[in-house]
Every structure is written in structure tokens, then in C-alpha cells.
Amino acid sequence: MEENDPISPIQPSLGKKKRKPRVNPVQVFLAYTVGLLMVLAGVYMFTLSPVGPLPAALPYLQSDDQVQVTSGRYLFFQPMHSTAKTGLIFYPGGRVDYRSYAPMVHQLAEKGWSAAIVPMPLNLAVLGSDRADWVINDHPEIPQWVIAGHSLGGSMAAGYLVKNPTHIRGIAFLAAYPGGNELVNSTIPVLSIFGSEDGLITSDEWETRKPRFPATTQWLRIDGGNHAGFGWYGEQEGDRPAQISLEDQTAQIVQGLDRFLTIVENKN
């Protein structure tokens, strides 16, 4: 080899590079879509299978010699003889069949108060918080209303009150609390009813939620009552056993609401 001949460097032997598998965007899109649809289907079936009502609640869906019950977009309980100018609009708890509250509302109507139980989309009041409009628009003969709700329904009732203060003259929370501090400085009458055996809202949780209520809030503790006892739909996962009968808890709730409605009626 001559001195001026270029010396070629020895190239190391390189293996063939592995090609990364190509990602098919159509397949990825389809996979995500199918997964999302499966999740949504599960949620849909979950919300479409609400708890309740118990068989014992069904007779309260019928009219009798004291109360006329009508069923349409919502259940409406009209006393046969009443001159009250205040009515009640009730929002059910999450995943609870709205008919489960018929015993409580029927008994309240027996005391002379017109009242409505409003069903919710997918049994979740968060999806139908403005449905109190139905009742108010359908019954111009009732000039003022108290709105109430159980559990999630109570929080959504508070949201409706904040946005629609004209016709709502009071609010009642049944094992529920405001979603935030929107009512702290409110002068509207507020009632909070809770059970001592509530397993879903513990005593410690109540203490942290109380600052969300106005200082003038009326508190009604039902000794021995639990979370599920605010409706007639049976046991609820995570709840504690009630120490009183369902009938007893309902009677105490009705008594508390009756007193509260009377206060609102006389105030306005």
C-alpha cells in the first residue's frame, strides 16, 4: 500500500435498527371511544337504577279524602281544604326514586300544605336544579314557596334559591348542607333537619359544614334517625342503622316542616 493511499477506517458492524410499530390513529380513536362509551354506559345504568320506593310507600301516591295526588312531570299533593299561600317544592336525594318521599309529602299535605316532589334527570338533582320552575309556573295560585331537598337535593335546592330568590321564601335542608357559602349572609328562613345516626354526614362533618349556614338557621336533630330515614327507600350503603322506626322519623320530619312552613307563612 502506498503512503499516499487513504486508509479507510474499519466500520463497526451495526445491526439493523428496529422500526417502531406504527400507531394507527383510527384504531387509537376507536379504542378510546369504546372505552368512554363503556364508562358512560356504566354510569347511565347506575343512575337509571335508583333505590326505592319501598312497597309501603306506594299507597301514599294515591288520592284520598284529604289529599288529591296528581302525577305528570312531577308529583303534586293538593290538600282538599287549604287556604295556605305557601307551598313546598322538594328535590330528591341522589339516585333515590322520587316516589320514595311520597309518605312524608302526603302527610305534610294532610296538614294543609300544597307540595311537589320533582323527579330529576338520571335521578341526580345536579342535572335538573332548575326544575322548580315547572311547579312555580304551573301554580300561580300559590304566591310563595319553600324549597327543600334531601342530601344532594338539598345542595341543589340552595343553588336554585340563590338564582331565583323572587318566589322562594324559605329553604329546608334534610340531611344536607349548602354547597358553599352562598347563604351565610342570607336573611331568608332556613331549617336544617339531621339524624343523630347519619352515617353519610358524620358529627365531625356537620361541625365543618355549619359555618355555611346563616346564624339564624333553625336546627332540628332527630335522635335515632339516619340518612336513609328521610325517604322510604330502604337501607343505604355507608349509613348507620336507625334507632327509631321509619314511621317515627317521618313523623318528626313532617312536624318540623309543618312548623317551618307556618313560620314562613306568618312572616310574609
CSV table of N, CA and C in Angstrom, one decimal, residues 17-23:
chain,number,residue,atom,x,y,z
A,17,LYS,N,-31.5,-1.3,12.6
A,17,LYS,CA,-32.4,-0.7,13.6
A,17,LYS,C,-33.8,-1.2,13.5
A,18,LYS,N,-34.4,-1.5,14.8
A,18,LYS,CA,-35.7,-2.0,14.8
A,18,LYS,C,-36.7,-0.8,14.6
A,19,ARG,N,-37.6,-1.0,13.7
A,19,ARG,CA,-38.6,0.0,13.5
A,19,ARG,C,-39.7,0.0,14.6
A,20,LYS,N,-40.0,1.2,15.0
A,20,LYS,CA,-41.1,1.2,16.0
A,20,LYS,C,-42.4,0.9,15.3
A,21,PRO,N,-43.3,0.2,15.9
A,21,PRO,CA,-44.6,-0.1,15.3
A,21,PRO,C,-45.4,1.2,15.0
A,22,ARG,N,-45.9,1.3,13.9
A,22,ARG,CA,-46.7,2.5,13.6
A,22,ARG,C,-48.0,2.4,14.3
A,23,VAL,N,-48.3,3.6,14.8
A,23,VAL,CA,-49.6,3.7,15.6
A,23,VAL,C,-50.7,4.1,14.6
